Structures are given as C-alpha cells and as structure tokens.
Coordinates of C-alpha atoms in Angstrom, one line a residue:
M175 CA -5.1 6.5 -20.5
K176 CA -2.0 4.9 -21.8
N177 CA 1.3 6.8 -22.4
K178 CA 4.8 5.8 -23.5
L179 CA 7.2 4.8 -20.7
S180 CA 9.0 7.7 -19.0
S181 CA 12.7 7.7 -18.4
L182 CA 12.6 7.0 -14.7
P183 CA 15.3 5.1 -12.8
Y184 CA 13.2 1.9 -12.5
S185 CA 16.4 0.0 -11.5
N186 CA 15.9 1.5 -8.0
Y187 CA 12.5 -0.1 -7.6
P188 CA 12.3 -3.3 -5.4
L189 CA 10.6 -5.2 -8.3
F190 CA 13.7 -4.6 -10.5
K191 CA 16.4 -5.3 -7.9
G192 CA 19.5 -6.8 -9.5
I193 CA 18.3 -5.9 -13.1
N194 CA 20.0 -3.1 -15.0
Q195 CA 18.2 -0.6 -17.1
N196 CA 18.9 -2.5 -20.3
G197 CA 17.3 -5.6 -18.7
I198 CA 14.3 -3.6 -17.6
N199 CA 13.9 -2.2 -21.1
I200 CA 13.9 -5.8 -22.5
I201 CA 11.2 -6.8 -19.9
M202 CA 9.1 -3.8 -20.7
N203 CA 9.2 -4.6 -24.4
C204 CA 8.6 -8.3 -23.9
F205 CA 5.5 -7.5 -21.8
K206 CA 4.4 -4.6 -24.0
T207 CA 4.1 -2.5 -20.8
S208 CA 2.9 1.1 -20.9
E209 CA 2.2 3.7 -18.3
R210 CA -1.4 4.5 -17.4
K211 CA -2.7 7.6 -15.7
Y212 CA -5.6 7.5 -13.3
K213 CA -7.5 10.5 -11.8
K214 CA -8.2 10.7 -8.1
G215 CA -11.1 8.5 -7.2
S216 CA -11.0 6.3 -10.3
Y217 CA -10.5 2.6 -10.0
I218 CA -7.7 0.5 -11.4
W219 CA -9.9 -2.5 -10.9
H220 CA -12.9 -3.6 -8.9
A221 CA -13.4 -6.6 -6.7
G222 CA -14.8 -9.3 -9.0
D223 CA -13.1 -8.1 -12.1
K224 CA -11.2 -10.7 -14.1
A225 CA -7.6 -10.8 -12.7
V226 CA -5.4 -9.7 -15.6
Y227 CA -2.7 -7.4 -14.2
V228 CA -0.1 -6.8 -11.6
G229 CA 0.5 -3.1 -10.8
L230 CA 3.5 -1.0 -10.1
L231 CA 2.9 2.5 -8.8
I232 CA 5.1 5.2 -10.4
N233 CA 3.5 8.3 -9.0
G234 CA 0.7 9.2 -6.6
Q235 CA -1.0 6.7 -4.2
V236 CA -3.6 4.0 -4.6
N237 CA -5.6 2.3 -1.8
I238 CA -6.5 -1.4 -1.6
V239 CA -10.1 -1.4 -0.5
K240 CA -12.8 -3.8 0.4
D241 CA -16.5 -3.0 0.6
D242 CA -18.9 -5.2 2.5
I243 CA -22.6 -5.9 1.5
S244 CA -23.7 -2.9 3.7
G245 CA -21.5 -0.5 1.8
N246 CA -19.0 -0.1 4.6
R247 CA -15.4 0.3 3.4
I248 CA -12.2 -1.0 4.8
I249 CA -8.9 0.3 3.5
I250 CA -6.6 -2.7 3.6
N251 CA -3.4 -1.0 2.6
A252 CA -2.0 2.1 0.9
V253 CA 0.4 1.6 -2.1
L254 CA 3.1 4.3 -2.5
P255 CA 5.5 5.0 -5.4
S256 CA 7.8 2.1 -6.3
Q257 CA 5.5 -0.4 -4.6
T258 CA 3.6 -3.2 -6.4
F259 CA 0.1 -4.5 -5.9
G260 CA -1.8 -7.6 -7.1
E261 CA 1.3 -9.8 -6.9
S262 CA -0.4 -12.5 -4.8
I263 CA -3.2 -12.7 -7.3
A264 CA -0.8 -13.5 -10.1
I265 CA 1.1 -16.2 -8.1
S266 CA -2.1 -17.9 -6.8
K267 CA -3.6 -17.8 -10.3
T268 CA -6.8 -16.5 -8.9
D269 CA -9.3 -15.7 -11.6
E270 CA -10.9 -12.7 -10.0
Y271 CA -9.7 -9.8 -7.9
P272 CA -10.9 -10.2 -4.3
V273 CA -10.4 -6.5 -3.6
S274 CA -10.7 -3.2 -5.4
V275 CA -7.8 -0.8 -6.1
Q276 CA -8.6 3.0 -6.2
A277 CA -6.5 6.0 -6.9
A278 CA -6.3 8.1 -3.7
V279 CA -4.8 10.9 -5.8
D280 CA -3.9 11.4 -9.4
S281 CA -1.6 8.5 -10.1
V282 CA 0.7 6.9 -12.7
I283 CA 0.9 3.1 -12.9
L284 CA 2.6 0.4 -14.8
L285 CA 0.4 -2.6 -15.4
F286 CA 2.0 -6.0 -16.2
D287 CA 0.1 -8.8 -17.8
K288 CA 0.1 -11.3 -14.9
E289 CA 0.4 -14.4 -17.2
K290 CA 3.5 -12.9 -18.9
L291 CA 4.9 -11.9 -15.5
I292 CA 4.8 -15.4 -13.9
T293 CA 5.4 -17.5 -17.0
P294 CA 9.1 -18.1 -17.7
C295 CA 10.4 -16.9 -21.1
T296 CA 11.1 -19.7 -23.6
I297 CA 14.8 -18.7 -23.6
G298 CA 14.9 -18.7 -19.8
C299 CA 16.3 -15.1 -19.6
F300 CA 18.1 -14.1 -16.5
F301 CA 16.1 -10.8 -16.2
H302 CA 12.8 -12.6 -16.0
T303 CA 14.0 -15.1 -13.5
T304 CA 15.3 -12.3 -11.3
L305 CA 12.0 -10.4 -11.6
V306 CA 10.0 -13.4 -10.4
K307 CA 12.4 -13.9 -7.5
N308 CA 11.9 -10.2 -6.5
L309 CA 8.1 -10.7 -6.8
L310 CA 8.2 -13.6 -4.4
E311 CA 10.3 -11.6 -2.0
L312 CA 7.8 -8.7 -2.1
I313 CA 4.9 -11.1 -1.4
A314 CA 6.7 -12.5 1.6
K315 CA 7.3 -9.1 3.0
K316 CA 3.7 -8.1 2.5
N317 CA 2.5 -11.3 4.3
I318 CA 4.6 -10.1 7.3
A319 CA 3.0 -6.6 7.1
L320 CA -0.4 -8.2 6.9
S321 CA 0.1 -10.0 10.2
E322 CA 0.8 -6.5 11.7
R323 CA -2.3 -5.2 10.1
I324 CA -4.4 -8.0 11.6
E325 CA -2.9 -7.3 15.0
C326 CA -3.8 -3.6 14.7
I327 CA -7.5 -4.1 13.8
T328 CA -8.0 -6.7 16.5
K329 CA -6.9 -4.4 19.3
K330 CA -9.7 -3.8 21.9
N331 CA -10.5 -0.2 21.3
I332 CA -10.0 2.8 19.0
K333 CA -7.2 4.3 21.1
Q334 CA -5.2 1.1 21.0
K335 CA -5.7 0.6 17.3
L336 CA -4.6 4.2 16.5
V337 CA -1.6 4.1 18.8
F338 CA -0.5 0.7 17.5
Y339 CA -0.7 1.9 13.9
L340 CA 1.2 5.1 14.6
V341 CA 4.0 3.3 16.5
E342 CA 4.4 0.8 13.7
E343 CA 4.6 3.6 11.1
M344 CA 7.2 5.3 13.2
K345 CA 9.3 2.1 13.3
T346 CA 9.4 2.0 9.6
S347 CA 10.3 5.6 9.2
D348 CA 12.7 5.6 12.2
N349 CA 11.3 9.0 13.2
Y350 CA 9.0 10.2 16.0
E351 CA 7.4 12.6 13.6
I352 CA 5.6 11.0 10.6
A353 CA 3.2 11.8 7.8
I354 CA 0.8 8.9 7.2
P355 CA -0.7 8.2 3.8
F356 CA -4.3 8.7 4.9
N357 CA -6.7 11.6 5.5
R358 CA -9.1 11.3 8.5
K359 CA -11.8 9.4 6.6
E360 CA -9.2 7.0 5.1
L361 CA -7.6 6.5 8.5
S362 CA -11.0 5.5 10.0
D363 CA -11.6 3.1 7.1
Y364 CA -8.1 1.6 7.6
L365 CA -8.6 1.1 11.3
N366 CA -12.2 0.0 10.7
V367 CA -13.6 2.5 13.2
N368 CA -16.2 5.3 13.3
R369 CA -14.7 8.6 12.0
S370 CA -16.3 10.8 14.7
A371 CA -15.1 8.4 17.4
L372 CA -11.6 8.5 16.0
S373 CA -11.6 12.3 16.0
R374 CA -12.6 12.3 19.7
V375 CA -9.8 9.9 20.5
L376 CA -7.3 12.1 18.7
S377 CA -8.5 15.2 20.5
T378 CA -8.2 13.4 23.9
L379 CA -4.6 12.2 23.1
E380 CA -3.6 15.7 22.2
E381 CA -5.3 17.2 25.3
D382 CA -3.4 14.7 27.4
K383 CA -0.1 15.7 25.7
I384 CA 0.5 12.2 24.4
L385 CA 0.8 13.3 20.8
I386 CA 0.2 16.3 18.5
Y387 CA -1.1 16.2 15.0
S388 CA -2.1 18.3 12.1
K389 CA -4.0 16.8 9.2
N390 CA -1.9 13.6 8.3
K391 CA 1.2 14.6 10.4
F392 CA 1.7 13.1 13.8
K393 CA 4.3 13.3 16.6
I394 CA 4.4 11.2 19.7
L395 CA 5.3 13.3 22.8
D396 CA 5.0 10.7 25.7
F397 CA 6.1 7.2 25.0
D398 CA 5.5 6.1 28.6
K399 CA 1.8 6.9 28.2
I400 CA 1.8 5.2 24.8
K401 CA 3.1 2.0 26.5
D402 CA 0.4 2.3 29.1
I403 CA -2.3 2.5 26.5
M404 CA -0.9 -0.5 24.7
N405 CA -0.7 -2.6 27.9
T406 CA -4.2 -1.7 29.2

C-alpha cells in the first residue's frame, strides 16, 4: 500500500545526515518516493526478486532472512526505525536480491529506486552527493557489524553464542538491561540454533543467577561468570 509522505523529522535519520528538510523534500520529489505500509509477516521482497529498491524503515521492524533448501530459516539481521536495508545491493549493482526482507510487525517503509539513488543527478546537486556519501558510510558500518555476527554464530555452543550476542547488544545500548528485537523463535533463527535447546540454556543461565529475562528483556547479573563462559 502506498501513502503520501508523512511529516516526520527525516533530517535526524543517518541516511540524511547533513541534509536539511528542504533538501530531503527535493530528493523525495526527484525519486518520486512514497511510504508503503506492510502488515506483520508480509514480505518487502523475496530472495531472487529483481533488485529494484533500497529501503528505509520509518516505523516497525523488518528482518533480513535467508531460507536454505531444507526450509530452515536464518535471521541475518533486524532492521529498526531510521535504519536502511538493501544498500549493498544498490552499490554492487546486483540484479537479484540474495536475501528476503519480511515485516516482523506492522511496518512503514520508504522505498527508493536504487538506480536513482546511486546515479548522480545531471546537475550534480549537493543533496544527492551527500546522500550517496551517507549511504557508503552506512554500508561500511554494516560490514563491521557483519564481522561481529559471523563471530557470534561461529562460537562453539549455544551458550557462548547467546552470551556473545547479549554482551554485544549491551555494548551498543550502554546498559546492562536490554530489550532485544527478537522473540524466542526469532532469536533461535538469528543464532542458528534449535529453539528448545536455546530455551534450556536460558533456563540454566537463570538458575545459575547469571542473568534474568522476561520475553525479550534481559539483564546480566554476573559478568565474571559471563567471562568464564566466553573463555571456555
């Protein structure tokens, strides 16, 4: 579903860093951008679809997912409001999306035509040049985050994967108590582990007073034991 653009402070979004609202309006008009609403569970695109858009999440949450030939799902990343997705596809000029993007909850998204996004304007406008620079910066940061994700899923066991993920999330939030963007099933898909086995590990960690949790909220109680788990 398409809607007119809402009057949100897009200038606060990383993609539009250094661009005032007037410049953003010019970009939106140039790209003929509009908001699209997606219901929970619906797909923004599927792996294998023709790569046409770069997305910017306005409201809600979308997950980047990959399904193998056996039907097993891995959640590669969660996209939260003000974050972009599909940028590397645009820059690499890949013809097809290698992964799917699915709305984890009801979501509102801006979709930019990737060709318009990466092709400089004929008048060489400052706004567009700044936008592309911001896009490259976002891709660089995501590459760093991807290396952390690889480190997470290559840990030896479920306990280490879980603990590594929670500690990294706490670093970014600068808080020992966090709310992660996944439910239990999504967390098991993100860590690439069995859901029942993950639940058992969580129960053990709580019984050992290493952490406490409720749904998607976690708090680490004993960092010394966390370090022991990581160094095992």
